[in-house]
Short mmCIF file of C-alpha atoms and ligand atoms in Angstrom, two decimals:
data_model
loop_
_atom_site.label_atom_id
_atom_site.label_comp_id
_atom_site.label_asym_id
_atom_site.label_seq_id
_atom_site.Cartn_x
_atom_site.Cartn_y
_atom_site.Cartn_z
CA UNK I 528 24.86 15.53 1.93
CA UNK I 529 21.23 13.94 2.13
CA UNK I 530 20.37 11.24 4.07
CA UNK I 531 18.34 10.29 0.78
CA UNK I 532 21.09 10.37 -1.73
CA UNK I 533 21.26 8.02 -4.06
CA UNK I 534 18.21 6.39 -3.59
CA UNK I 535 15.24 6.25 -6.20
CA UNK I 536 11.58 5.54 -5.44
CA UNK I 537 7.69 5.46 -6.29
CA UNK I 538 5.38 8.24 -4.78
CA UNK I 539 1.68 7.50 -5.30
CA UNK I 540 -1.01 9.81 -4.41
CA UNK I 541 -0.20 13.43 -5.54
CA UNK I 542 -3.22 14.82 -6.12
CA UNK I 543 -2.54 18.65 -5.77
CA UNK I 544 -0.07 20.78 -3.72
CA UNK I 545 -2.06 19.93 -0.53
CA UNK I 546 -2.16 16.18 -0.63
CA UNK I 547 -0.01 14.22 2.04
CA UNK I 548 2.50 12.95 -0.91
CA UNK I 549 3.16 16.27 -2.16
CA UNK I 550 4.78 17.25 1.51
CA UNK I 551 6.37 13.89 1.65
CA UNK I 552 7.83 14.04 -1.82
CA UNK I 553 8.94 17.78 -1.66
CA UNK I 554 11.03 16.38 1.66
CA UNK I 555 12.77 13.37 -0.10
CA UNK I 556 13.74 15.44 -2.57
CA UNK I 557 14.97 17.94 -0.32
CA UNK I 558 17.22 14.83 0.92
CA UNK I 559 18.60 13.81 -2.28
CA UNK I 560 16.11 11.29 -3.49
CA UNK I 561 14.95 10.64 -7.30
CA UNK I 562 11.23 10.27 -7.26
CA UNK I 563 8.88 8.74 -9.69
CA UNK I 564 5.48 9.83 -9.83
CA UNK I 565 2.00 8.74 -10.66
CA UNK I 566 -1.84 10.75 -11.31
CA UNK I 567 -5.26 9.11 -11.61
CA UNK I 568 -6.27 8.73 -15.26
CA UNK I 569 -7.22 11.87 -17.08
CA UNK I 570 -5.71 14.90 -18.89
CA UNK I 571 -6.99 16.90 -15.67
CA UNK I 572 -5.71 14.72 -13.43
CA UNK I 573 -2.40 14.80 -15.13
CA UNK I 574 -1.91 18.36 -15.65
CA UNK I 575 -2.97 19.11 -11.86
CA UNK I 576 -0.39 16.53 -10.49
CA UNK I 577 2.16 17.77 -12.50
CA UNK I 578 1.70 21.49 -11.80
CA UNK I 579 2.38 20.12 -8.22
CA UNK I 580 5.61 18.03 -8.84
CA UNK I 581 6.88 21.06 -10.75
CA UNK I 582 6.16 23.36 -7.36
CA UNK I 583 8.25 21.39 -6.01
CA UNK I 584 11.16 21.75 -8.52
CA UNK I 585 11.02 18.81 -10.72
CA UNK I 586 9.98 20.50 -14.66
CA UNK I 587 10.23 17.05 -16.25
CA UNK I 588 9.04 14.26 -13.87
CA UNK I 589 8.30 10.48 -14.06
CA UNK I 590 4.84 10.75 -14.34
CA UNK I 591 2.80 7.95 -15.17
CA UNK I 592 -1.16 7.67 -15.13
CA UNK I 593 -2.56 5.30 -12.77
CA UNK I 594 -5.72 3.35 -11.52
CA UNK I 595 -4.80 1.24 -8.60
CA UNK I 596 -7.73 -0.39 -8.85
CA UNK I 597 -6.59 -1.62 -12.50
CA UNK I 598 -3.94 -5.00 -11.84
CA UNK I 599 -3.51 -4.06 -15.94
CA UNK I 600 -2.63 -0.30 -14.96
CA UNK I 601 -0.45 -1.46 -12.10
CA UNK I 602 1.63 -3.94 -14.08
CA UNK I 603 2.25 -1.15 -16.85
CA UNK I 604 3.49 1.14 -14.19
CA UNK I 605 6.10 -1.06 -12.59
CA UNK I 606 7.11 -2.62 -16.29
CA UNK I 607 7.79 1.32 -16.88
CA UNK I 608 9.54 1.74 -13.62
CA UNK I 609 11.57 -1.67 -14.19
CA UNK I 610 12.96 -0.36 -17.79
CA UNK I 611 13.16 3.34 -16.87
CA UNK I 612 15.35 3.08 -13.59
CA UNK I 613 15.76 -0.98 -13.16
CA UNK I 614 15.47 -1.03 -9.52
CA UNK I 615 14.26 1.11 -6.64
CA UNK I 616 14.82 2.14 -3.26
CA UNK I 617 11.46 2.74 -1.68
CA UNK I 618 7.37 2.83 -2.48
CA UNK I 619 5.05 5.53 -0.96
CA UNK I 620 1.81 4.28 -0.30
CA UNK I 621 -0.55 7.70 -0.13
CA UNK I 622 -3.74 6.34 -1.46
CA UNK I 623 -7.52 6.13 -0.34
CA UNK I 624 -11.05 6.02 -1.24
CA UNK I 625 -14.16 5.73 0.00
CA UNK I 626 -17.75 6.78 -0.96
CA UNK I 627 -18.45 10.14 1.07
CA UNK I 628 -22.08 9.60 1.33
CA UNK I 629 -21.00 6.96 3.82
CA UNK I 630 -18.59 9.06 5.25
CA UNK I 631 -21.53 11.19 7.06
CA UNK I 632 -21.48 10.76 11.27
CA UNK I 633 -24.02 8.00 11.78
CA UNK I 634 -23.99 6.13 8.69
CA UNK I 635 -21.31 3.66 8.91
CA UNK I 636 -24.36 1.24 9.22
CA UNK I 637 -26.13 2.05 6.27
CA UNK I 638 -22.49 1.14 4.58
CA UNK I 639 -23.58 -0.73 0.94
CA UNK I 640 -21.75 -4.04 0.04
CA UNK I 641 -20.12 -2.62 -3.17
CA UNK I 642 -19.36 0.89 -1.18
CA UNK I 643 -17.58 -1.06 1.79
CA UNK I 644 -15.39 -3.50 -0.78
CA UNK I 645 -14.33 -0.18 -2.97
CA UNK I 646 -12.76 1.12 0.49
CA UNK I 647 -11.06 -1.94 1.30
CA UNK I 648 -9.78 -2.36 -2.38
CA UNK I 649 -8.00 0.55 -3.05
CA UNK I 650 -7.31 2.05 0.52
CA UNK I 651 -5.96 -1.72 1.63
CA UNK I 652 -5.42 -3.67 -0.72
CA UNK I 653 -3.59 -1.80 -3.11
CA UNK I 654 -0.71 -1.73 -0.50
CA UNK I 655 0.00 -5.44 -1.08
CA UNK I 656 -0.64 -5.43 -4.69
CA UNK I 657 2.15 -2.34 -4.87
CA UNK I 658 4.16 -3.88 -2.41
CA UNK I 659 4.32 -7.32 -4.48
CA UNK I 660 5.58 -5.47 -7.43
CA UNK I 661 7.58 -2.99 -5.99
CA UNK I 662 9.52 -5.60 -3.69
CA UNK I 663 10.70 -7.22 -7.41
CA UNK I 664 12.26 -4.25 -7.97
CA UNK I 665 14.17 -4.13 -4.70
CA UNK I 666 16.72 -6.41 -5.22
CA UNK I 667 19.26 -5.24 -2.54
CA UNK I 668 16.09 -4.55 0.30
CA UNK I 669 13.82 -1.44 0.40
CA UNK I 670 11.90 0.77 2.46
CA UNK I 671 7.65 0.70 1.73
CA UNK I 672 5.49 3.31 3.88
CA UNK I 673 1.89 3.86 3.74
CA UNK I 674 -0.38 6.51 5.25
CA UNK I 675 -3.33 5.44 8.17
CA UNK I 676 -5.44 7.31 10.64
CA UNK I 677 -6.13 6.78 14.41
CA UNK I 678 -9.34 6.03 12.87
CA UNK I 679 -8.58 2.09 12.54
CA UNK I 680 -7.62 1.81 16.33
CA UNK I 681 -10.94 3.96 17.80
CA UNK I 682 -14.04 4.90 16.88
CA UNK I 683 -14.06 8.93 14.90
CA UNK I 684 -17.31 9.51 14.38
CA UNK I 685 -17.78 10.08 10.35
CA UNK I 686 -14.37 8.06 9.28
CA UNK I 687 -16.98 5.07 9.23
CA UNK I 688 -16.05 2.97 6.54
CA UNK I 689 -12.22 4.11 6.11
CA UNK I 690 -11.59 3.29 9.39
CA UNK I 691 -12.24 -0.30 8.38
CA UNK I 692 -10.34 -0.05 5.75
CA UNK I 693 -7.34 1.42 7.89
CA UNK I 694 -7.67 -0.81 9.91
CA UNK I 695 -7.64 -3.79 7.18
CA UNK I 696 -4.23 -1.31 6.01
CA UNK I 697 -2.41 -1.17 8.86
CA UNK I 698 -2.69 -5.32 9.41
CA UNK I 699 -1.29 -5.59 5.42
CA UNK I 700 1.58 -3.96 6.21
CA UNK I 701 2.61 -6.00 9.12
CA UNK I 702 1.93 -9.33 6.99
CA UNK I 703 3.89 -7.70 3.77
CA UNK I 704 6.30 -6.57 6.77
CA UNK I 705 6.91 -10.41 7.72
CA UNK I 706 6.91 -11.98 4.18
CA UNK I 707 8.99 -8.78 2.57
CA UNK I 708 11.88 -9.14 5.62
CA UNK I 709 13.49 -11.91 4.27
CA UNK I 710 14.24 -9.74 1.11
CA UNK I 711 15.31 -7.24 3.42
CA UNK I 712 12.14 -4.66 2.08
CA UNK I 713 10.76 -2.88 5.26
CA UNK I 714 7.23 -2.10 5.54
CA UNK I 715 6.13 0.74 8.13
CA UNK I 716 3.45 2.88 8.22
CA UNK I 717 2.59 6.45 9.24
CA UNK I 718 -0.64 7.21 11.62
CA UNK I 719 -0.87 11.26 10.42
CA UNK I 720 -3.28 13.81 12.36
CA UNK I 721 -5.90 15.52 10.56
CA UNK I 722 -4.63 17.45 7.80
CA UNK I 723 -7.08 19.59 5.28
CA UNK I 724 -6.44 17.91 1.95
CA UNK I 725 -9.04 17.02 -0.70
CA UNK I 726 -9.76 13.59 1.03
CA UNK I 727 -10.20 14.78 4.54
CA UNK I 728 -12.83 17.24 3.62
CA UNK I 729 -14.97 14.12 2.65
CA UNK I 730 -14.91 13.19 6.11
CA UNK I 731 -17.94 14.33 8.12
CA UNK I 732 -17.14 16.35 11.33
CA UNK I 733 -13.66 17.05 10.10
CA UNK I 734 -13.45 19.87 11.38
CA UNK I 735 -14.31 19.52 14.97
CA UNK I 736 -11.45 16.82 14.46
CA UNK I 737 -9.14 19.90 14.02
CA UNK I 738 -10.11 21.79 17.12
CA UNK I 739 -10.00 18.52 18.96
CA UNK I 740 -6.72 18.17 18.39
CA UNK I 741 -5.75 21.65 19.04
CA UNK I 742 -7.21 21.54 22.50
CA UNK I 743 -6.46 18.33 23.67
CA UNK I 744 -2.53 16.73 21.78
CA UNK I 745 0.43 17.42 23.92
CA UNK I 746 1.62 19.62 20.77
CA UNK I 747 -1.49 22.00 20.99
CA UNK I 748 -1.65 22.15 17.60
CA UNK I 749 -2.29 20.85 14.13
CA UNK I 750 0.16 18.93 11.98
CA UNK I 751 1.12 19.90 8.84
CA UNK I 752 2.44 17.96 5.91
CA UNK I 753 6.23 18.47 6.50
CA UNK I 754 5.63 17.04 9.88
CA UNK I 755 4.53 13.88 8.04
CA UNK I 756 7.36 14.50 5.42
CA UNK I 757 10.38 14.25 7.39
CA UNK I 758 9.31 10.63 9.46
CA UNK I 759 9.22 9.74 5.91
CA UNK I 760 12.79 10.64 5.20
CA UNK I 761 13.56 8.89 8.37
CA UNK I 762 11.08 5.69 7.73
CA UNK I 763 12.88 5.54 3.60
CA UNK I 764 16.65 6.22 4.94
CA UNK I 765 18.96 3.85 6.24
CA UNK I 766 18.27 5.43 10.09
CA UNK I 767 15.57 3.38 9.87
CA UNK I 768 17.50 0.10 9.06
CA UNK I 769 16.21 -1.82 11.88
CA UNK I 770 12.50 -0.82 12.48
CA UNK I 771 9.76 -2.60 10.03
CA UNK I 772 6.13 -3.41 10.57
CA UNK I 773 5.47 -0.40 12.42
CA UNK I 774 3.05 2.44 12.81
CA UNK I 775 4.67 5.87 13.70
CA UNK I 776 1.96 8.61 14.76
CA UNK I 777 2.59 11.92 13.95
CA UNK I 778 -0.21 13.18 15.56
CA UNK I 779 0.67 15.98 17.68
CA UNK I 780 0.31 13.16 20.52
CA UNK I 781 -2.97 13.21 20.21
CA UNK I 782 -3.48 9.26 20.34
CA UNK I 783 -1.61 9.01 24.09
CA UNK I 784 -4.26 11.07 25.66
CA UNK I 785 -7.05 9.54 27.23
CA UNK I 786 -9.35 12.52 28.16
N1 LIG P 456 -5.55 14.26 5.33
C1 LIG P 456 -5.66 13.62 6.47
O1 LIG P 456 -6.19 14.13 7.45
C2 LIG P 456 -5.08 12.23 6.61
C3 LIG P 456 -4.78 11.73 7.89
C4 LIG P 456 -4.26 10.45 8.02
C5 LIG P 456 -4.05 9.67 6.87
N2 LIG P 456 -4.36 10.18 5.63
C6 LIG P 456 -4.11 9.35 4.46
O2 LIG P 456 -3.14 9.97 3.65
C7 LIG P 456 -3.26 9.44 2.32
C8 LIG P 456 -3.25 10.60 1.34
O3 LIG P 456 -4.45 11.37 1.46
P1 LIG P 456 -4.44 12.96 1.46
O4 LIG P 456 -5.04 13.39 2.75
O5 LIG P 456 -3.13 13.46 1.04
O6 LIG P 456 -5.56 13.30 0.37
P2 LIG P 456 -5.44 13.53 -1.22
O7 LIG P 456 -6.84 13.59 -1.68
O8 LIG P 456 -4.56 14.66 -1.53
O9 LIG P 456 -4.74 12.18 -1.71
C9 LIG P 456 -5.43 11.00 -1.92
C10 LIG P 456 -4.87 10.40 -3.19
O10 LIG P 456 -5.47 9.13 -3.43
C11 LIG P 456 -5.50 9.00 -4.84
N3 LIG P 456 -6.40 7.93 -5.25
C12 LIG P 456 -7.71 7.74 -4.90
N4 LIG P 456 -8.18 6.66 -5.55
C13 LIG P 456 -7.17 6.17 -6.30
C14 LIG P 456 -7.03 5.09 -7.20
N5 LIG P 456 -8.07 4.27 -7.50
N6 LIG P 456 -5.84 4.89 -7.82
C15 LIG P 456 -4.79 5.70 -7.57
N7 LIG P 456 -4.85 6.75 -6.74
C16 LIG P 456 -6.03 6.98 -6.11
C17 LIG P 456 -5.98 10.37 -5.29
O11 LIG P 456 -5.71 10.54 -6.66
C18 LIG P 456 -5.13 11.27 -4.41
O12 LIG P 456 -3.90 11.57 -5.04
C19 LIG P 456 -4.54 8.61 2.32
O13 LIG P 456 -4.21 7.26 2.54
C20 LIG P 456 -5.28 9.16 3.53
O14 LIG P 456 -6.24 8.25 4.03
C21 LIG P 456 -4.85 11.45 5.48
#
């Protein structure tokens, strides 16, 4: 028996086999949940997220091509969802963006108007716009989780602009959190370590972020994405029935060290 059986649910942000989803996805699965899926536009895009889903087991997935950016593209996605499974269970969340010329150490300054409002559009505010929707679909409550760095709490030298925008994340889910409780949706999110996917190599000094960690979290090492997977399983099951408007690390520790 799975703790996820039963339930059905959106995963956005499967890029390849590396991405954060992917490991989170592969785990719900793994629990008995149905997962729908979505890619950026594009043929490439589409075949490379679905040679993922189908490493994970799924040949013929939900799989549905999506700008979050687009409010058009977003309410053709969750008209799909609506006719295709009526209602859902849970929404991941596993979306950013940001320009990585402003993602060099020392240029958060130099950050451009239009540069710093892309980050803050689709790493932030995509969460409430998905959220909205998704929460229509949840008629008997639901579980929403989206993926932040330590980044928005302290100053990492080259996460610049996305820490802003994690920052501006982390707040949206506490507000959707509030609003979304009376519906009984939960809204939590999940505060992950460094983990090499196609994103985090846009961040400058990445990898000094990696030995960092190694060194100094209680763990002594690196986390990897089924670390991140299974506090999704728990954040999307009914175990975690009473917690909402939270931010779980799953950081090795690192965040309770001071030196
Ligand atoms: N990798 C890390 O070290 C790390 C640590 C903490 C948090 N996170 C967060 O985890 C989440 C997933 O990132 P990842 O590390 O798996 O990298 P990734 O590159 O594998 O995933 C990022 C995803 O965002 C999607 N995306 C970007 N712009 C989009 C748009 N306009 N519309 C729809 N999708 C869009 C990409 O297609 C991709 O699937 C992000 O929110 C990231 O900030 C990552």
């Amino acid at each position: 028996m799975g703790l996820l059986d039963g339930k059905k649910g959106l995963v956005v942000g499967i890029a390849n086999e590396r991405s954060i989803a992917w490991s989170i996805a592969k785990e719900l699965i793994e629990q008995g949940a149905t997962c729908a899926f979505t890619h950026l536009p594009g043929e490439k895009m589409q075949r490379r997220a679905a040679k993922a889903i189908e490493a994970i087991g799924v040949s013929d997935p939900w799989l549905e091509p999506l700008d979050a950016g687009s409010d058009e593209d977003l309410d053709t996605v969750f008209a799909k969802l609506k006719a295709d499974f009526d209602a859902i269970d849970f929404l991941v969340h596993s979306i950013a963006f940001a320009d990585r010329e402003y993602l060099k150490i020392g240029n958060f300054t130099q950050t451009p108007r239009a540069v710093f409002t892309q980050a803050l559009d689709i790493s932030a505010y995509t969460l409430v716009a998905m959220s909205r929707r998704a929460a229509e679909l949840m008629p008997g409550g639901g579980s929403v989780i989206a993926l932040t760095y330590y980044g928005a709490e302290k100053v990492v030298p080259g996460y610049n602009v996305m820490g802003v925008a994690k920052a501006a994340l982390e707040a949206c889910s506490r507000y959707l959190a509030f609003e979304l409780g009376e519906k009984g949706v939960r809204v939590n999110t999940i505060s992950a370590g460094p983990v090499k996917t196609l994103s985090a190599m846009a961040v400058g000094g990445i990898d000094d972020m990696f030995d960092h960690v190694e060194r100094k979290a209680p763990l002594r090492r690196n986390i990897e994405g089924p670390d991140v997977g299974r506090t999704a399983v728990y954040l999307l099951s009914d175990l975690a029935s009473g917690v909402t408007g939270e931010n779980i690390f799953v950081d090795s520790g690192y965040n309770t060290v001071g030196l």
